[in-house]
CSV table of C-alpha atoms in Angstrom, one decimal:
chain,number,residue,atom,x,y,z
A,18,MET,CA,21.7,-9.7,-12.2
A,19,ASN,CA,22.4,-6.9,-9.8
A,20,LEU,CA,20.9,-6.3,-6.4
A,21,GLU,CA,18.2,-3.9,-7.5
A,22,GLU,CA,17.0,-6.3,-10.1
A,23,SER,CA,16.9,-9.1,-7.5
A,24,LEU,CA,14.9,-6.9,-5.1
A,25,ALA,CA,12.5,-5.9,-7.9
A,26,ARG,CA,12.0,-9.6,-8.8
A,27,ILE,CA,11.0,-10.3,-5.2
A,28,ARG,CA,8.6,-7.4,-5.0
A,29,THR,CA,6.8,-8.3,-8.2
A,30,GLY,CA,6.9,-12.1,-7.8
A,31,PRO,CA,4.6,-14.4,-5.8
A,32,GLN,CA,3.8,-13.2,-2.3
A,33,GLY,CA,2.8,-15.0,0.9
A,34,PRO,CA,4.1,-17.6,3.4
A,35,ARG,CA,4.1,-20.5,1.0
A,36,ILE,CA,7.1,-19.0,-0.7
A,37,ALA,CA,10.4,-19.7,1.0
A,38,ALA,CA,13.6,-17.6,1.0
A,39,VAL,CA,16.4,-19.9,2.0
A,40,PHE,CA,19.7,-18.2,2.8
A,41,ASP,CA,22.8,-20.2,3.4
A,42,PHE,CA,25.0,-18.7,6.2
A,43,GLY,CA,27.7,-18.0,3.7
A,44,ALA,CA,25.4,-15.8,1.7
A,45,VAL,CA,24.7,-13.7,4.8
A,46,VAL,CA,28.1,-13.5,6.5
A,47,ASP,CA,31.5,-12.8,4.9
A,48,GLY,CA,33.7,-15.6,6.4
A,49,PHE,CA,36.9,-15.1,8.2
A,50,ALA,CA,40.3,-15.5,6.6
A,51,ARG,CA,41.8,-19.0,6.9
A,52,LEU,CA,44.6,-19.4,9.3
A,53,PRO,CA,48.0,-19.8,7.8
A,54,LEU,CA,49.3,-23.5,7.9
A,55,TYR,CA,51.9,-22.8,10.5
A,56,ARG,CA,49.3,-21.3,12.9
A,57,ARG,CA,47.1,-24.4,12.4
A,58,LEU,CA,50.0,-26.7,13.0
A,59,PHE,CA,51.1,-25.0,16.2
A,60,ARG,CA,47.8,-24.1,17.7
A,61,HIS,CA,47.7,-25.2,21.4
A,62,GLY,CA,44.8,-27.4,22.3
A,63,PRO,CA,41.1,-27.1,21.6
A,64,ASP,CA,39.4,-23.7,22.2
A,65,ALA,CA,35.6,-23.3,21.9
A,66,ALA,CA,35.7,-19.6,20.7
A,67,ALA,CA,38.5,-20.2,18.2
A,68,THR,CA,36.7,-23.3,16.9
A,69,LEU,CA,33.4,-21.5,16.4
A,70,LEU,CA,34.9,-18.5,14.7
A,71,GLY,CA,37.3,-20.7,12.7
A,72,GLY,CA,34.5,-22.7,11.1
A,73,ILE,CA,33.1,-19.5,9.5
A,74,HIS,CA,34.7,-19.5,6.1
A,75,ASN,CA,33.6,-18.6,2.6
A,76,GLY,CA,33.3,-21.6,0.3
A,77,LEU,CA,34.1,-24.4,2.7
A,78,THR,CA,35.5,-27.5,1.1
A,79,ASP,CA,34.8,-31.1,2.1
A,80,GLY,CA,38.2,-31.3,3.8
A,81,GLU,CA,37.7,-28.1,5.7
A,82,TYR,CA,34.3,-29.1,6.9
A,83,SER,CA,35.6,-32.5,8.0
A,84,ARG,CA,38.4,-30.7,10.0
A,85,PHE,CA,35.9,-28.4,11.6
A,86,LEU,CA,33.8,-31.3,12.8
A,87,GLN,CA,37.0,-32.9,14.3
A,88,GLN,CA,38.0,-29.7,16.0
A,89,ALA,CA,34.4,-29.3,17.3
A,90,SER,CA,34.4,-32.8,18.8
A,91,LEU,CA,37.5,-31.8,20.9
A,92,ALA,CA,36.7,-28.2,21.7
A,93,LEU,CA,32.9,-28.5,22.4
A,94,ALA,CA,32.8,-31.9,24.2
A,95,GLY,CA,32.0,-31.5,27.9
A,96,GLN,CA,30.7,-27.9,27.4
A,97,ARG,CA,27.2,-27.0,28.5
A,98,ALA,CA,24.9,-26.0,25.6
A,99,ALA,CA,23.6,-23.0,27.5
A,100,ASP,CA,27.2,-21.8,27.9
A,101,LEU,CA,27.9,-22.2,24.2
A,102,ASP,CA,24.8,-20.3,23.4
A,103,GLN,CA,26.1,-17.4,25.5
A,104,LEU,CA,29.5,-17.7,23.9
A,105,GLY,CA,28.0,-17.6,20.4
A,106,ALA,CA,26.0,-14.5,21.3
A,107,LYS,CA,29.2,-12.9,22.7
A,108,LEU,CA,31.2,-13.7,19.6
A,109,PHE,CA,28.5,-12.3,17.4
A,110,LYS,CA,28.4,-9.0,19.2
A,111,SER,CA,32.2,-8.7,19.4
A,112,THR,CA,33.3,-9.9,16.0
A,113,VAL,CA,30.8,-11.7,13.7
A,114,TYR,CA,28.4,-8.8,13.3
A,115,GLY,CA,30.9,-6.8,11.3
A,116,HIS,CA,31.0,-9.5,8.7
A,117,LEU,CA,27.2,-9.4,7.9
A,118,TYR,CA,26.5,-8.3,4.4
A,119,PRO,CA,24.3,-5.2,4.2
A,120,GLU,CA,23.1,-6.5,0.8
A,121,ALA,CA,21.9,-9.7,2.5
A,122,TRP,CA,19.9,-7.7,5.0
A,123,GLN,CA,18.2,-5.9,2.1
A,124,LEU,CA,17.2,-9.2,0.5
A,125,ILE,CA,16.0,-10.6,3.8
A,126,ARG,CA,13.9,-7.6,4.7
A,127,THR,CA,12.4,-7.5,1.2
A,128,HIS,CA,11.5,-11.2,1.4
A,129,THR,CA,9.9,-10.5,4.8
A,130,ALA,CA,7.9,-7.6,3.4
A,131,ALA,CA,6.6,-10.0,0.7
A,132,GLY,CA,5.3,-12.3,3.4
A,133,HIS,CA,7.8,-15.0,2.5
A,134,THR,CA,9.0,-17.7,5.0
A,135,VAL,CA,12.6,-16.8,5.5
A,136,VAL,CA,15.0,-19.6,6.6
A,137,LEU,CA,18.7,-19.4,7.5
A,138,VAL,CA,20.4,-22.7,6.8
A,139,SER,CA,24.0,-23.9,7.6
A,140,SER,CA,26.2,-26.9,8.0
A,141,LEU,CA,27.6,-25.2,11.1
A,142,THR,CA,26.2,-25.3,14.6
A,143,ARG,CA,23.4,-23.2,16.2
A,144,PHE,CA,26.1,-21.5,18.4
A,145,GLN,CA,27.5,-19.9,15.3
A,146,VAL,CA,24.3,-19.3,13.3
A,147,ALA,CA,21.5,-18.5,15.7
A,148,PRO,CA,22.8,-15.1,17.0
A,149,ALA,CA,22.9,-13.8,13.4
A,150,ALA,CA,19.5,-15.1,12.7
A,151,ALA,CA,18.1,-13.4,15.8
A,152,GLU,CA,19.7,-10.1,14.9
A,153,LEU,CA,18.4,-10.3,11.3
A,154,GLY,CA,14.9,-11.2,12.4
A,155,ILE,CA,15.0,-14.7,10.7
A,156,PRO,CA,12.6,-17.0,12.6
A,157,HIS,CA,13.6,-20.3,11.1
A,158,VAL,CA,17.1,-21.8,11.5
A,159,LEU,CA,18.3,-25.1,10.2
A,160,CYS,CA,21.8,-26.2,11.2
A,161,THR,CA,23.8,-29.3,12.2
A,162,PRO,CA,22.6,-30.4,15.6
A,163,MET,CA,25.1,-31.4,18.2
A,164,SER,CA,24.4,-34.3,20.5
A,165,ALA,CA,24.0,-33.5,24.2
A,166,VAL,CA,23.3,-35.5,27.4
A,167,ASP,CA,21.6,-33.5,30.2
A,168,GLY,CA,22.5,-30.3,28.4
A,169,VAL,CA,26.2,-31.2,28.1
A,170,LEU,CA,27.6,-31.7,24.6
A,171,THR,CA,29.2,-35.0,23.6
A,172,GLY,CA,31.2,-33.4,20.9
A,173,HIS,CA,29.5,-35.3,18.1
A,174,ALA,CA,26.8,-34.3,15.6
A,175,GLU,CA,23.4,-35.7,16.3
A,176,GLY,CA,22.2,-37.5,13.2
A,177,LYS,CA,23.0,-36.3,9.7
A,178,THR,CA,25.1,-33.2,9.2
A,179,LEU,CA,23.7,-30.4,7.0
A,180,TRP,CA,26.4,-30.8,4.4
A,181,ARG,CA,25.8,-31.2,0.7
A,182,ASN,CA,22.7,-33.4,0.3
A,183,GLY,CA,22.1,-33.3,4.0
A,184,LYS,CA,21.4,-29.6,3.8
A,185,ALA,CA,19.0,-30.1,0.8
A,186,ASP,CA,17.2,-32.9,2.7
A,187,ALA,CA,16.7,-30.7,5.7
A,188,VAL,CA,15.2,-27.9,3.6
A,189,ARG,CA,13.0,-30.3,1.7
A,190,ALA,CA,11.7,-31.7,5.0
A,191,PHE,CA,11.1,-28.2,6.4
A,192,ALA,CA,9.2,-27.3,3.2
A,193,ALA,CA,7.0,-30.4,3.5
A,194,GLU,CA,6.3,-29.6,7.1
A,195,HIS,CA,5.3,-26.0,6.4
A,196,ARG,CA,3.7,-26.7,3.1
A,197,LEU,CA,6.0,-24.5,1.1
A,198,ASP,CA,6.1,-24.3,-2.7
A,199,LEU,CA,9.8,-24.8,-3.4
A,200,ALA,CA,9.2,-24.4,-7.2
A,201,GLN,CA,8.4,-20.8,-6.6
A,202,SER,CA,10.9,-20.2,-3.7
A,203,TYR,CA,14.3,-18.6,-3.5
A,204,ALA,CA,17.7,-20.0,-2.4
A,205,TYR,CA,21.0,-18.1,-1.9
A,206,THR,CA,24.4,-19.6,-1.3
A,207,ASP,CA,28.1,-19.0,-2.0
A,208,ASN,CA,29.3,-22.6,-2.1
A,209,VAL,CA,29.4,-25.2,-4.9
A,210,ALA,CA,28.7,-27.9,-2.2
A,211,ASP,CA,25.2,-26.4,-2.0
A,212,LEU,CA,24.3,-27.3,-5.6
A,213,PRO,CA,21.6,-29.7,-4.3
A,214,LEU,CA,20.1,-26.9,-2.2
A,215,LEU,CA,20.1,-24.5,-5.2
A,216,SER,CA,18.5,-27.2,-7.4
A,217,LEU,CA,15.5,-27.4,-5.0
A,218,ALA,CA,14.4,-23.8,-5.6
A,219,GLY,CA,12.7,-22.2,-8.5
A,220,HIS,CA,14.8,-19.1,-8.1
A,221,PRO,CA,18.3,-20.1,-7.1
A,222,THR,CA,21.0,-17.4,-6.8
A,223,ALA,CA,24.8,-17.7,-6.4
A,224,VAL,CA,26.2,-15.1,-4.0
A,225,ASN,CA,29.9,-14.2,-4.3
A,226,PRO,CA,30.4,-17.5,-6.0
A,227,GLU,CA,33.8,-19.1,-6.0
A,228,ARG,CA,35.1,-20.5,-9.4
A,229,LYS,CA,33.4,-23.8,-9.4
A,230,LEU,CA,30.0,-22.4,-8.4
A,231,THR,CA,30.4,-19.6,-11.0
A,232,VAL,CA,30.8,-22.2,-13.7
A,233,ALA,CA,27.9,-24.3,-12.4
A,234,ALA,CA,25.6,-21.3,-12.2
A,235,ALA,CA,26.5,-20.2,-15.7
A,236,GLU,CA,25.8,-23.7,-17.1
A,237,ARG,CA,22.4,-23.7,-15.5
A,238,GLY,CA,21.5,-20.1,-16.3
A,239,TRP,CA,21.3,-19.1,-12.6
A,240,PRO,CA,21.9,-15.5,-11.7
A,241,ALA,CA,24.8,-14.4,-9.5
A,242,LEU,CA,25.1,-11.5,-7.1
A,243,THR,CA,28.3,-9.9,-5.9
A,244,PHE,CA,28.3,-8.4,-2.4
A,245,ARG,CA,31.0,-6.1,-1.2
A,246,PRO,CA,33.6,-7.9,1.0
A,247,ARG,CA,33.4,-7.0,4.8
A,248,GLN,CA,37.1,-6.5,5.5
A,249,SER,CA,38.6,-5.6,8.8
A,250,PRO,CA,40.3,-2.2,9.0
A,251,ARG,CA,43.8,-2.0,7.4
A,252,PRO,CA,46.9,-0.2,8.7
A,253,ALA,CA,46.1,2.8,6.4
A,254,ASP,CA,42.6,3.0,8.0
A,255,TYR,CA,44.2,3.2,11.5
A,256,ALA,CA,46.6,5.9,10.3
A,257,ARG,CA,43.9,7.9,8.6
A,258,THR,CA,41.6,7.7,11.6
A,259,LEU,CA,44.3,8.9,14.0
A,260,ALA,CA,45.0,11.8,11.6
A,261,ALA,CA,41.2,12.5,11.5
A,262,PHE,CA,41.0,12.8,15.3
A,263,VAL,CA,43.9,15.3,15.2
A,264,ALA,CA,42.0,17.1,12.5
A,265,LEU,CA,38.8,17.1,14.6
A,266,LEU,CA,40.5,18.7,17.5
A,267,GLY,CA,42.3,21.2,15.3
A,268,GLY,CA,39.2,22.0,13.4
A,269,ALA,CA,37.2,22.4,16.6
A,270,PHE,CA,39.8,24.8,18.0
A,271,ALA,CA,39.9,26.8,14.8
A,272,GLY,CA,36.1,27.0,14.7
A,273,VAL,CA,35.9,28.3,18.2
A,274,LEU,CA,38.7,30.8,17.5
A,275,SER,CA,37.0,32.0,14.3
A,276,LYS,CA,33.9,33.1,16.3
A,277,SER,CA,35.5,34.0,19.6
A,278,TYR,CA,35.3,37.7,18.8
A,279,THR,CA,31.5,37.4,19.1
A,280,ARG,CA,31.7,36.1,22.7
A,281,GLN,CA,28.6,34.1,21.9
A,282,ARG,CA,28.9,30.4,22.9
A,283,ARG,CA,26.2,29.3,20.4
A,284,LYS,CA,28.1,30.8,17.4
A,285,MET,CA,31.3,29.3,18.6
A,286,ALA,CA,29.7,25.9,19.1
A,287,ASP,CA,28.2,26.0,15.6
A,288,ALA,CA,31.6,26.9,14.2
A,289,LEU,CA,33.2,24.1,16.3
A,290,MET,CA,30.9,21.6,14.7
A,291,ASP,CA,31.3,22.9,11.2
A,292,TYR,CA,35.1,23.1,11.2
A,293,GLY,CA,35.6,20.0,13.3
A,294,THR,CA,33.3,17.7,11.4
A,295,GLY,CA,34.4,19.0,8.0
A,296,ALA,CA,38.1,18.5,8.8
A,297,THR,CA,37.4,15.0,10.1
A,298,LEU,CA,35.4,13.8,7.1
A,299,LYS,CA,38.0,15.2,4.7
A,300,VAL,CA,40.9,13.5,6.3
A,301,LEU,CA,39.0,10.2,6.6
A,302,GLY,CA,38.1,10.3,2.9
A,303,VAL,CA,34.3,10.1,3.8
A,304,ARG,CA,31.9,11.8,1.5
A,305,LEU,CA,28.4,12.8,2.8
A,306,ARG,CA,25.7,12.7,0.1
A,307,VAL,CA,22.2,14.0,0.9
A,308,THR,CA,20.1,12.4,-1.7
A,309,SER,CA,16.7,13.8,-0.8
A,310,GLY,CA,15.1,16.2,1.6
A,311,GLY,CA,18.1,18.5,2.0
A,312,GLU,CA,15.8,21.5,2.6
A,313,TYR,CA,14.5,19.9,5.8
A,314,ALA,CA,17.9,20.3,7.4
A,315,HIS,CA,17.2,24.0,7.7
A,316,GLU,CA,13.4,24.4,7.7
A,317,PRO,CA,11.4,24.2,9.8
A,318,ARG,CA,13.4,25.1,12.9
A,319,PRO,CA,13.5,24.3,15.8
A,320,ALA,CA,12.8,20.6,15.4
A,321,VAL,CA,13.7,17.3,16.9
A,322,PHE,CA,15.9,15.5,14.4
A,323,LEU,CA,15.7,11.7,14.7
A,324,PHE,CA,18.6,9.6,13.2
A,325,ASN,CA,19.1,5.9,13.0
A,326,HIS,CA,22.3,4.9,14.8
A,327,GLN,CA,24.9,2.4,13.5
A,328,SER,CA,28.3,4.0,14.0
A,329,GLN,CA,30.3,6.0,16.5
A,330,PHE,CA,30.9,8.5,13.7
A,331,ASP,CA,27.2,9.4,13.6
A,332,VAL,CA,28.2,12.2,16.0
A,333,ILE,CA,30.3,13.6,13.1
A,334,ILE,CA,27.8,12.8,10.3
A,335,VAL,CA,24.6,14.3,11.8
A,336,PRO,CA,26.0,17.8,12.8
A,337,LYS,CA,27.6,18.2,9.4
A,338,VAL,CA,24.3,17.4,7.6
A,339,LEU,CA,22.2,19.7,9.8
A,340,ASP,CA,24.7,22.5,9.5
A,341,GLY,CA,24.5,24.3,12.8
A,342,GLY,CA,21.8,25.4,15.2
A,343,VAL,CA,21.5,22.0,16.8
A,344,THR,CA,22.7,20.2,19.8
A,345,GLY,CA,21.8,16.7,21.1
A,346,LEU,CA,21.3,14.0,23.7
A,347,GLY,CA,23.9,11.5,24.6
A,348,LYS,CA,24.3,8.6,26.9
A,349,LYS,CA,26.2,9.4,30.1
A,350,GLU,CA,29.0,7.0,29.1
A,351,LEU,CA,30.1,9.4,26.4
A,352,THR,CA,31.4,11.8,29.0
A,353,LYS,CA,34.3,9.4,29.5
A,354,ASN,CA,35.3,9.6,25.8
A,355,PRO,CA,38.5,11.7,25.8
A,356,ILE,CA,37.7,13.2,22.4
A,357,PHE,CA,34.0,13.4,21.9
A,358,GLY,CA,33.1,14.0,25.6
A,359,PRO,CA,34.6,17.5,26.0
A,360,LEU,CA,33.5,18.6,22.5
A,361,MET,CA,29.9,17.4,23.1
A,362,ARG,CA,29.8,19.3,26.4
A,363,PHE,CA,30.9,22.5,24.7
A,364,VAL,CA,28.1,22.3,22.1
A,365,GLY,CA,25.5,21.8,24.9
A,366,VAL,CA,24.8,18.1,24.6
A,367,THR,CA,22.6,16.8,27.4
A,368,PHE,CA,23.9,13.6,28.9
A,369,ILE,CA,21.4,11.1,30.4
A,370,ASP,CA,21.8,8.0,32.6
A,371,ARG,CA,19.7,5.4,30.9
A,372,SER,CA,19.8,3.2,34.0
A,373,ASN,CA,17.9,5.8,36.1
A,374,ALA,CA,14.5,6.7,34.7
A,375,THR,CA,13.9,9.4,37.3
A,376,GLU,CA,17.2,11.2,36.5
A,377,THR,CA,16.5,10.8,32.8
A,378,ARG,CA,13.1,12.5,33.0
A,379,ALA,CA,14.6,15.3,35.0
A,380,ALA,CA,17.4,15.7,32.5
A,381,LEU,CA,15.0,16.1,29.7
A,382,GLU,CA,13.2,19.1,31.1
A,383,PRO,CA,16.0,21.5,30.1
A,384,VAL,CA,15.9,20.0,26.6
A,385,VAL,CA,12.3,21.1,26.2
A,386,ARG,CA,13.3,24.5,27.3
A,387,THR,CA,16.2,24.5,24.8
A,388,LEU,CA,13.8,23.7,21.9
A,389,ARG,CA,11.4,26.5,23.0
A,390,GLU,CA,14.3,28.9,22.9
A,391,GLY,CA,14.9,28.1,19.2
A,392,LEU,CA,17.7,25.5,19.3
A,393,SER,CA,17.1,22.1,17.6
A,394,ILE,CA,17.9,18.7,19.1
A,395,ALA,CA,19.3,15.6,17.4
A,396,ILE,CA,18.4,12.3,19.0
A,397,ALA,CA,18.9,8.6,18.2
A,398,PRO,CA,15.5,7.1,19.1
A,399,GLU,CA,16.9,3.6,19.2
A,400,GLY,CA,18.9,4.5,22.2
A,401,THR,CA,21.9,2.4,21.1
A,402,ARG,CA,23.8,1.5,17.9
A,403,SER,CA,22.4,-1.4,15.9
A,404,TYR,CA,24.5,-4.4,14.8
A,405,THR,CA,22.9,-4.5,11.3
A,406,PRO,CA,21.3,-2.0,9.0
A,407,GLU,CA,18.1,-2.9,10.8
A,408,VAL,CA,16.5,-0.1,12.7
A,409,GLY,CA,15.8,-1.1,16.2
A,410,PRO,CA,12.7,-0.3,18.3
A,411,PHE,CA,12.2,3.4,19.0
A,412,LYS,CA,12.0,4.7,22.5
A,413,LYS,CA,9.3,7.3,23.0
A,414,GLY,CA,11.4,10.0,24.8
A,415,ALA,CA,12.2,12.0,21.7
A,416,PHE,CA,8.5,12.2,20.8
A,417,HIS,CA,7.5,13.3,24.3
A,418,ILE,CA,10.1,16.0,24.1
A,419,ALA,CA,8.8,17.2,20.7
A,420,ARG,CA,5.1,17.2,21.9
A,421,GLN,CA,6.0,19.2,25.1
A,422,ALA,CA,8.0,21.7,23.1
A,423,GLY,CA,5.5,22.0,20.3
A,424,VAL,CA,7.9,21.2,17.6
A,425,PRO,CA,7.9,18.7,14.7
A,426,VAL,CA,10.1,15.6,14.4
A,427,ILE,CA,12.2,15.3,11.3
A,428,PRO,CA,13.5,11.8,10.3
A,429,VAL,CA,17.2,11.7,9.3
A,430,VAL,CA,17.8,8.3,7.6
A,431,ILE,CA,21.5,7.3,7.3
A,432,ARG,CA,22.7,4.6,5.0
A,433,ASN,CA,26.2,3.0,4.9
A,434,ALA,CA,27.5,4.5,8.2
A,435,GLY,CA,28.0,0.9,9.5
A,436,GLU,CA,30.2,0.1,6.5
A,437,ILE,CA,32.4,3.2,7.1
A,438,SER,CA,32.9,2.2,10.7
A,439,TRP,CA,31.6,-0.9,12.5
A,440,ARG,CA,29.4,-0.6,15.5
A,441,ASN,CA,32.0,-1.1,18.2
A,442,SER,CA,35.0,0.4,16.3
A,443,MET,CA,36.6,3.8,16.4
A,444,ILE,CA,38.3,3.1,13.1
A,445,ALA,CA,36.8,4.4,9.9
A,446,ARG,CA,37.3,3.6,6.2
A,447,ARG,CA,37.0,5.7,3.1
A,448,GLY,CA,33.6,5.7,1.4
A,449,THR,CA,30.3,7.5,0.9
A,450,VAL,CA,27.5,7.9,3.5
A,451,ASP,CA,24.1,8.5,2.1
A,452,VAL,CA,21.5,10.6,4.0
A,453,ALA,CA,17.9,11.2,3.3
A,454,LEU,CA,15.8,13.6,5.3
A,455,LEU,CA,12.0,12.9,5.4
A,456,PRO,CA,9.2,15.5,5.6
A,457,PRO,CA,8.5,16.9,9.1
A,458,ILE,CA,6.0,15.1,11.2
A,459,ASP,CA,3.6,17.0,13.5
A,460,VAL,CA,3.3,15.0,16.7
A,461,GLY,CA,1.2,17.6,18.5
A,462,ALA,CA,-2.1,16.0,17.3
A,463,TRP,CA,-1.1,12.5,18.4
A,464,HIS,CA,-3.5,10.9,20.9
A,465,PRO,CA,-1.6,9.6,23.9
A,466,ALA,CA,-3.4,6.2,23.6
A,467,GLU,CA,-2.1,5.8,20.1
A,468,LEU,CA,1.5,6.8,20.8
A,469,ASP,CA,3.0,3.3,20.5
A,470,ALA,CA,1.3,2.9,17.0
A,471,GLU,CA,2.4,6.3,15.8
A,472,VAL,CA,6.0,5.7,16.9
A,473,ALA,CA,6.0,2.3,15.2
A,474,ALA,CA,4.8,4.0,12.0
A,475,VAL,CA,7.7,6.5,12.1
A,476,ARG,CA,10.1,3.6,12.5
A,477,ARG,CA,8.6,1.9,9.4
A,478,LEU,CA,9.4,5.1,7.5
A,479,TYR,CA,13.1,4.4,8.1
A,480,LEU,CA,12.9,0.8,7.1
A,481,ASP,CA,10.9,1.7,3.9
A,482,THR,CA,13.5,4.3,3.0
A,483,LEU,CA,16.5,2.0,3.6
A,484,LEU,CA,14.8,-0.7,1.4
A,485,ASN,CA,13.7,1.8,-1.3
A,486,TRP,CA,16.4,4.4,-1.2
A,487,PRO,CA,15.5,7.6,-3.0
A,488,ASP,CA,18.2,7.3,-5.7
A,489,ALA,CA,16.0,8.0,-8.7
A,490,ASP,CA,16.8,11.8,-8.8
A,491,ALA,CA,19.9,11.6,-6.7
A,492,LYS,CA,22.2,13.1,-9.3
A,493,ARG,CA,19.9,16.0,-9.8
A,494,ASN,CA,19.0,16.6,-6.1
A,495,GLU,CA,21.9,15.4,-4.1
A,496,THR,CA,23.9,17.7,-1.9
A,497,THR,CA,27.4,16.9,-1.0
A,498,ARG,CA,28.6,18.0,2.4
């Protein structure tokens, strides 16, 4: 079974909250590589961060889980639970987020859309699991509780660990409490130790199964899914990215030079973006594929183009897709970027200080004037890059700008950018980024009292597109940039 078949099975299957979708943590996060033996032998003392990250492996064995508990008893004893919650959130935002499977996000969102009760379960601690659940919008988390006295951990598990039958027992108890129908429910895991969990569900699925789980699933007729591994950048990626930055600067200079005879800044800026972004993507080995709505990149103009924001390379992707006649908004911090800062200033990007609402409103007045003069604007309405493919809440500024200027907004939905380059990384990998442009939206008739609901409806268009990507006629309609 492939991912599309799994998603179709969810959409056409039983709906409602009595159906559970139970995800083991290993089916959601690609675990970290195991430390070599010599590093484990000579590691100096217990360290909470290293212990929490070190426990996140694919296909944990009995021995590895036992060692994790031993290390946790040393590293976490005497630590305040509140401090460990903060540490877990910090580790997620610095490291773990990059290991989330995009395919798991699709499954989770599809189960949510079906009204299912989604549960994230793990033999690990809440300090490792809860931050991912929060970012993925999973409301129910079952994990091994750690004993604490007055908010300070003792270092020992409280009661039964959620390992093997313990995990299945916890899910069974949760199902009884919430009156769930496990016979029609779904379970996903990557570990043969979770056979008891898979056996509970009417629709069990092995995810990236190791050898023993592959055999067990085949014997029982259970489907298996293969997710793409979430690997850290390799030396070749670093080298290619460095070369791409050189190509960006060279392409930008060549673009400006090619139109310098016109002495028109706008033409030079468009050539800068065209040459610079094209050279960058070529050197990186990144292909842009516009699968639908390519005509909206050029008509109507001017417009406010809204794009979902996952990667620092979105500032390369969006100008290439829109092909000139566009500038943008950027956070003030980007002025400090030695590469993107000067280039963005040259093409007329307006930088705003998000910490100062008064300055932000004042800075947006020239943007409205720019639109009225015929130049389009590209804006990320989330205001910041997301840690998952999830589209964050939209700020209303872009919609106010479009209303004041009397122009439509055009959604630009980007898929895979976070796989090419992780949220906090300046390193990119080879691959394909898919883009879909949706029909223009006239915001002029929106009633101010209904603005929140209208903005939320636009955000839902992005989620719907990401979950139901317009691939049916992609080969016929796609445009490669």
